[in-house]
Short mmCIF file of C-alpha atoms in Angstrom, two decimals:
data_model
loop_
_atom_site.label_atom_id
_atom_site.label_comp_id
_atom_site.label_asym_id
_atom_site.label_seq_id
_atom_site.Cartn_x
_atom_site.Cartn_y
_atom_site.Cartn_z
CA MET A 1 16.72 13.05 7.35
CA PRO A 2 17.46 14.44 3.76
CA ASN A 3 15.71 17.73 2.89
CA SER A 4 13.76 18.50 -0.22
CA ASP A 5 16.91 19.49 -2.21
CA SER A 6 18.78 16.18 -1.52
CA PHE A 7 15.82 13.79 -1.45
CA ASN A 8 15.93 12.70 -5.02
CA ALA A 9 15.98 9.33 -6.85
CA LEU A 10 19.33 8.49 -5.32
CA ALA A 11 18.10 8.95 -1.79
CA PHE A 12 15.05 6.74 -2.54
CA ASP A 13 17.33 3.98 -4.01
CA ALA A 14 19.74 4.23 -0.98
CA LEU A 15 16.78 3.60 1.50
CA ALA A 16 15.28 0.79 -0.68
CA HIS A 17 18.55 -1.08 -0.81
CA ALA A 18 18.65 -1.23 3.06
CA ILE A 19 15.43 -3.16 3.50
CA PRO A 20 15.77 -6.07 5.90
CA TYR A 21 14.48 -9.61 5.62
CA GLN A 22 13.39 -11.80 8.55
CA THR A 23 12.88 -15.56 8.10
CA ILE A 24 10.35 -17.44 10.21
CA ASN A 25 9.32 -21.07 10.33
CA MET A 26 5.60 -21.28 9.83
CA HIS A 27 4.40 -24.86 10.31
CA GLY A 28 7.46 -26.27 8.67
CA VAL A 29 7.55 -23.65 5.67
CA GLN A 30 10.43 -21.40 5.75
CA LEU A 31 8.77 -18.07 5.15
CA CYS A 32 11.01 -15.13 4.21
CA ILE A 33 9.37 -11.76 5.12
CA LYS A 34 10.69 -8.64 3.37
CA ARG A 35 10.15 -5.76 5.88
CA LEU A 36 8.96 -2.86 3.65
CA ASP A 37 7.55 -1.50 6.77
CA LEU A 38 11.00 -0.48 7.72
CA VAL A 39 12.03 1.32 4.45
CA HIS A 40 11.13 4.83 5.94
CA PRO A 41 9.57 5.82 9.28
CA ARG A 42 6.94 7.96 7.70
CA ILE A 43 6.77 6.92 3.94
CA SER A 44 6.10 3.23 4.98
CA GLY A 45 5.99 0.08 3.03
CA ASN A 46 4.60 -0.07 -0.48
CA LYS A 47 3.65 3.79 -0.35
CA PHE A 48 7.44 4.53 -0.48
CA PHE A 49 7.62 2.74 -3.91
CA LYS A 50 4.29 4.00 -5.17
CA LEU A 51 5.12 7.64 -4.46
CA LYS A 52 8.67 7.68 -5.70
CA TYR A 53 8.22 8.45 -9.38
CA ASN A 54 5.04 10.42 -8.81
CA LEU A 55 6.84 12.88 -6.54
CA LEU A 56 9.91 13.00 -8.71
CA SER A 57 7.78 13.70 -11.70
CA ALA A 58 5.84 16.46 -9.92
CA GLN A 59 9.09 18.04 -8.80
CA GLN A 60 10.64 17.87 -12.27
CA GLN A 61 7.56 19.30 -13.89
CA GLY A 62 7.59 22.18 -11.53
CA PHE A 63 4.35 21.57 -9.70
CA LYS A 64 3.79 23.33 -6.54
CA ARG A 65 1.44 20.97 -4.81
CA VAL A 66 0.01 17.42 -5.00
CA LEU A 67 -3.75 16.37 -4.77
CA THR A 68 -4.77 12.95 -3.81
CA PHE A 69 -7.70 10.89 -2.45
CA GLY A 70 -8.32 8.67 0.61
CA GLY A 71 -10.45 7.70 3.46
CA ALA A 72 -10.15 8.77 7.07
CA TYR A 73 -7.66 6.01 7.98
CA SER A 74 -5.78 5.95 4.68
CA ASN A 75 -2.15 4.93 4.74
CA HIS A 76 -1.69 6.73 1.36
CA ILE A 77 -2.99 10.02 2.76
CA ALA A 78 -0.66 9.75 5.77
CA ALA A 79 2.36 9.01 3.61
CA THR A 80 1.64 11.48 0.80
CA ALA A 81 1.39 14.29 3.53
CA TYR A 82 4.92 13.59 4.80
CA ALA A 83 6.37 12.92 1.46
CA THR A 84 5.24 16.00 -0.17
CA HIS A 85 6.50 18.03 2.99
CA LEU A 86 9.82 16.27 2.56
CA PHE A 87 9.88 17.38 -1.15
CA GLY A 88 8.78 21.04 -0.30
CA LEU A 89 5.43 20.56 -1.99
CA GLN A 90 1.99 21.57 -0.66
CA SER A 91 -0.58 18.71 -0.46
CA ILE A 92 -4.37 18.53 -0.69
CA GLY A 93 -6.23 15.57 0.53
CA ILE A 94 -9.87 14.88 -0.76
CA ILE A 95 -11.28 12.85 2.12
CA ARG A 96 -14.35 10.68 1.87
CA GLY A 97 -17.06 11.66 4.37
CA GLU A 98 -18.27 15.21 4.56
CA GLU A 99 -19.54 14.66 8.16
CA LEU A 100 -15.72 14.33 9.27
CA ALA A 101 -15.49 18.12 8.80
CA HIS A 102 -17.44 18.65 11.89
CA LYS A 103 -15.61 16.15 14.08
CA ALA A 104 -12.26 15.99 15.81
CA LEU A 105 -9.57 14.64 13.55
CA ASN A 106 -8.44 11.13 14.11
CA PRO A 107 -4.70 10.49 14.39
CA THR A 108 -4.13 9.67 10.76
CA LEU A 109 -5.78 12.98 9.58
CA HIS A 110 -4.23 14.94 12.46
CA THR A 111 -0.79 13.84 11.44
CA ALA A 112 -1.53 14.66 7.72
CA GLN A 113 -2.69 18.01 8.63
CA ASP A 114 0.43 18.54 10.87
CA PHE A 115 2.53 17.95 7.87
CA GLY A 116 0.68 20.62 5.87
CA MET A 117 -1.91 18.73 4.13
CA GLN A 118 -4.97 20.71 3.34
CA LEU A 119 -8.09 18.38 4.06
CA GLN A 120 -11.02 18.72 1.77
CA PHE A 121 -14.02 16.62 2.96
CA VAL A 122 -16.49 15.59 0.38
CA SER A 123 -19.65 13.42 0.43
CA ARG A 124 -19.40 9.77 -0.34
CA GLU A 125 -21.43 10.40 -3.51
CA GLN A 126 -19.00 13.06 -4.60
CA TYR A 127 -16.02 10.87 -3.68
CA ARG A 128 -17.40 8.01 -5.93
CA GLN A 129 -16.83 10.60 -8.83
CA LYS A 130 -13.08 10.76 -8.21
CA GLN A 131 -12.13 9.36 -11.50
CA SER A 132 -14.67 11.27 -13.55
CA ALA A 133 -13.48 13.95 -15.92
CA ASP A 134 -16.04 16.53 -14.69
CA PHE A 135 -14.85 16.17 -11.03
CA ILE A 136 -11.14 16.19 -11.85
CA GLN A 137 -11.81 19.33 -13.86
CA GLN A 138 -13.61 20.98 -10.89
CA LEU A 139 -10.78 19.99 -8.71
CA GLN A 140 -8.09 21.47 -10.97
CA ALA A 141 -10.13 24.77 -11.20
CA GLU A 142 -10.37 24.95 -7.38
CA PHE A 143 -6.69 23.85 -6.75
CA PRO A 144 -4.63 24.99 -9.86
CA ASP A 145 -1.14 23.86 -10.48
CA SER A 146 -1.79 20.45 -8.73
CA TYR A 147 -0.25 17.20 -9.62
CA ILE A 148 -3.03 14.63 -9.10
CA ILE A 149 -2.39 11.12 -7.77
CA PRO A 150 -5.31 8.73 -7.71
CA GLU A 151 -6.65 6.98 -4.49
CA GLY A 152 -4.16 4.54 -3.13
CA GLY A 153 -1.53 5.97 -5.36
CA THR A 154 -2.02 3.39 -8.22
CA ASN A 155 -1.04 4.64 -11.64
CA SER A 156 1.71 3.80 -14.21
CA LEU A 157 4.40 5.71 -12.19
CA ALA A 158 3.31 3.86 -8.98
CA ILE A 159 3.78 0.48 -10.85
CA GLN A 160 7.07 1.62 -12.12
CA GLY A 161 8.19 2.27 -8.61
CA CYS A 162 6.73 -1.01 -7.25
CA LYS A 163 8.75 -2.98 -9.74
CA GLU A 164 11.72 -1.93 -7.82
CA ILE A 165 10.37 -3.72 -4.67
CA LEU A 166 11.89 -7.00 -6.05
CA THR A 167 15.57 -7.29 -6.24
CA ALA A 168 17.49 -9.70 -8.51
CA ASP A 169 17.92 -12.13 -5.64
CA ASP A 170 14.17 -11.95 -4.93
CA VAL A 171 13.41 -12.89 -8.44
CA ASN A 172 16.07 -15.65 -8.56
CA ASN A 173 15.57 -17.21 -5.15
CA PHE A 174 11.73 -17.69 -4.57
CA ASP A 175 8.97 -19.76 -6.13
CA LEU A 176 6.14 -17.91 -4.62
CA ILE A 177 5.78 -14.33 -3.74
CA CYS A 178 2.83 -13.36 -1.35
CA CYS A 179 1.50 -9.73 -0.99
CA ALA A 180 -1.56 -7.93 0.26
CA ALA A 181 -3.55 -6.01 -2.28
CA GLY A 182 -5.76 -3.04 -2.21
CA THR A 183 -6.02 -0.92 -5.36
CA GLY A 184 -3.72 -3.31 -7.32
CA GLY A 185 -0.58 -0.97 -7.94
CA THR A 186 1.94 -2.76 -5.70
CA ILE A 187 1.02 -6.34 -6.96
CA SER A 188 0.97 -5.21 -10.60
CA GLY A 189 4.62 -3.92 -9.98
CA LEU A 190 5.56 -7.35 -8.62
CA ILE A 191 3.94 -9.16 -11.38
CA GLU A 192 5.86 -7.06 -13.97
CA ALA A 193 9.15 -7.58 -12.27
CA SER A 194 8.87 -11.21 -11.53
CA ALA A 195 10.25 -14.24 -13.37
CA GLU A 196 8.12 -16.29 -15.66
CA ASN A 197 8.42 -19.41 -13.41
CA GLN A 198 7.41 -17.34 -10.21
CA LYS A 199 3.86 -17.22 -8.90
CA ILE A 200 2.62 -14.00 -7.35
CA LEU A 201 -0.25 -14.50 -5.00
CA GLY A 202 -2.23 -11.54 -3.94
CA PHE A 203 -4.49 -11.45 -0.82
CA SER A 204 -7.23 -8.87 -1.54
CA ALA A 205 -8.31 -6.57 1.31
CA LEU A 206 -11.76 -6.19 -0.40
CA LYS A 207 -14.29 -8.63 -1.42
CA GLY A 208 -15.16 -9.16 -4.99
CA GLU A 209 -13.56 -9.92 -8.36
CA PHE A 210 -12.99 -6.26 -9.46
CA LEU A 211 -9.21 -6.34 -8.48
CA ALA A 212 -8.37 -9.15 -10.81
CA GLN A 213 -10.16 -7.16 -13.50
CA GLU A 214 -8.08 -4.09 -12.43
CA LEU A 215 -4.92 -6.02 -12.75
CA GLN A 216 -5.63 -6.96 -16.37
CA GLN A 217 -5.39 -3.34 -17.17
CA TRP A 218 -1.88 -3.07 -15.78
CA THR A 219 -0.18 -6.32 -16.80
CA GLN A 220 -0.46 -8.94 -19.70
CA ARG A 221 1.23 -11.53 -17.69
CA SER A 222 -0.55 -14.64 -16.26
CA ASN A 223 1.69 -15.83 -13.37
CA TRP A 224 -0.55 -14.48 -10.76
CA HIS A 225 -3.74 -15.17 -8.67
CA ILE A 226 -5.87 -12.96 -6.45
CA THR A 227 -7.91 -14.46 -3.52
CA ASP A 228 -10.41 -12.61 -1.40
CA GLU A 229 -11.01 -15.67 0.85
CA PHE A 230 -9.20 -13.92 3.74
CA CYS A 231 -10.60 -10.48 3.50
CA PHE A 232 -13.05 -11.20 6.39
CA GLY A 233 -15.94 -9.49 4.69
CA GLY A 234 -14.20 -6.55 3.18
CA TYR A 235 -11.86 -3.50 3.70
CA ALA A 236 -10.80 -3.01 7.29
CA LYS A 237 -13.37 -5.49 8.49
CA THR A 238 -12.07 -7.97 11.16
CA ALA A 239 -12.98 -11.03 13.23
CA PRO A 240 -11.80 -12.51 16.54
CA GLU A 241 -9.76 -15.24 14.84
CA LEU A 242 -7.87 -12.61 12.78
CA MET A 243 -7.14 -10.38 15.75
CA GLN A 244 -6.02 -13.58 17.82
CA PHE A 245 -3.68 -14.55 14.93
CA ILE A 246 -2.10 -11.07 14.87
CA GLN A 247 -1.48 -11.16 18.58
CA ARG A 248 -0.05 -14.64 18.45
CA PHE A 249 2.18 -13.78 15.47
CA GLU A 250 3.53 -10.58 17.10
CA LYS A 251 4.29 -12.61 20.29
CA ASP A 252 6.06 -15.43 18.50
CA TYR A 253 7.94 -13.39 16.01
CA GLY A 254 8.42 -10.12 17.50
CA PHE A 255 7.35 -7.65 14.86
CA PRO A 256 4.02 -5.80 14.31
CA LEU A 257 1.09 -6.48 11.89
CA GLU A 258 -2.04 -4.54 11.23
CA HIS A 259 -5.54 -5.90 10.55
CA VAL A 260 -6.28 -4.30 7.15
CA TYR A 261 -3.44 -5.67 4.85
CA THR A 262 -0.51 -7.65 6.02
CA GLY A 263 -2.23 -9.22 8.95
CA LYS A 264 -4.97 -10.76 6.64
CA MET A 265 -2.29 -11.77 4.17
CA LEU A 266 -0.18 -13.80 6.69
CA PHE A 267 -3.35 -15.25 8.13
CA GLY A 268 -4.21 -16.53 4.68
CA VAL A 269 -0.59 -17.81 4.19
CA GLU A 270 -0.91 -19.81 7.41
CA GLN A 271 -4.25 -21.29 6.39
CA MET A 272 -2.77 -22.21 2.98
CA ILE A 273 0.14 -23.86 4.68
CA LEU A 274 -2.05 -25.91 7.00
CA ARG A 275 -4.31 -26.90 4.09
CA GLY A 276 -1.20 -28.04 2.15
CA GLU A 277 -1.66 -25.40 -0.57
CA ILE A 278 1.75 -23.88 0.14
CA LYS A 279 4.24 -26.58 0.52
CA LYS A 280 7.40 -27.15 2.60
CA THR A 281 9.31 -27.70 -0.70
CA GLN A 282 8.48 -24.03 -2.01
CA SER A 283 10.70 -21.15 -1.27
CA VAL A 284 8.26 -18.35 -0.17
CA LEU A 285 8.59 -14.69 0.00
CA ALA A 286 5.91 -12.56 1.81
CA LEU A 287 5.94 -8.73 1.73
CA HIS A 288 5.12 -6.75 4.82
CA THR A 289 3.81 -3.54 2.99
CA GLY A 290 3.68 -1.41 6.00
CA GLY A 291 0.52 0.59 6.92
CA LEU A 292 1.01 0.20 10.58
CA GLN A 293 -0.73 3.54 11.19
CA GLY A 294 -3.72 1.28 10.69
CA LYS A 295 -3.21 -0.20 14.10
CA ILE A 296 -4.72 2.81 15.46
CA GLN A 297 -8.04 2.02 17.43
CA ARG A 298 -11.05 3.18 15.46
#
């Protein structure tokens, strides 16, 4: 494993170029899955690309620590804790839920703490202020010399990194690209990197139209669509049919899914194939965006 002196842009690029693909037959559609979950054992999936330019920027500007935000089971918190450790930076996680300070840490937060992240638990009311200038100023006073990354890692540098998820072959060889979506950074990068004749289809993990509105802040392009039909009521919510699909998929195809992002996306892809909305004549790429620490029982 590279150390903080050698883990630079070239190290990121070398790992990104080794991402494997796996093609499966889903009800007659040849579905190619890009296994971003295998890009790195700790900085998994889309978080690898979201953090790349943020951490390089923090390093280049001489910051000593990184401050970011997340919930108790946040993939972003887990990935940031390890990545900053790798870069030789300190990290602070502003965690939603002040009551968690008095409970045993779950595996996600325990792992983050093990890699040196200082956990700061705040009330849900405070957490909702995470983008306000006053709250950011308060955090900067409490944790000076901190490079601040938003919740989920989404900012312009994250989108720059996520543009690199798609290779030239991905852009040239597929009609449709499917991806789970949370804060919108990953899919914004895909949209920006895609060809005009490609369609980018995002499967929102949350209910509501806010994500489509967020994307309009990051891209001027129109070759995309967001659906929340398969979110099962909202973030991290589930249902027996989703869990049965995940179990069947893992048995049939031999690689893991989780129930927050990629499991819901592939469930939606299957339903759209069965309904004829995704056709056998289309060449389809689906992204496995990692987050497998989300399989932890809650």
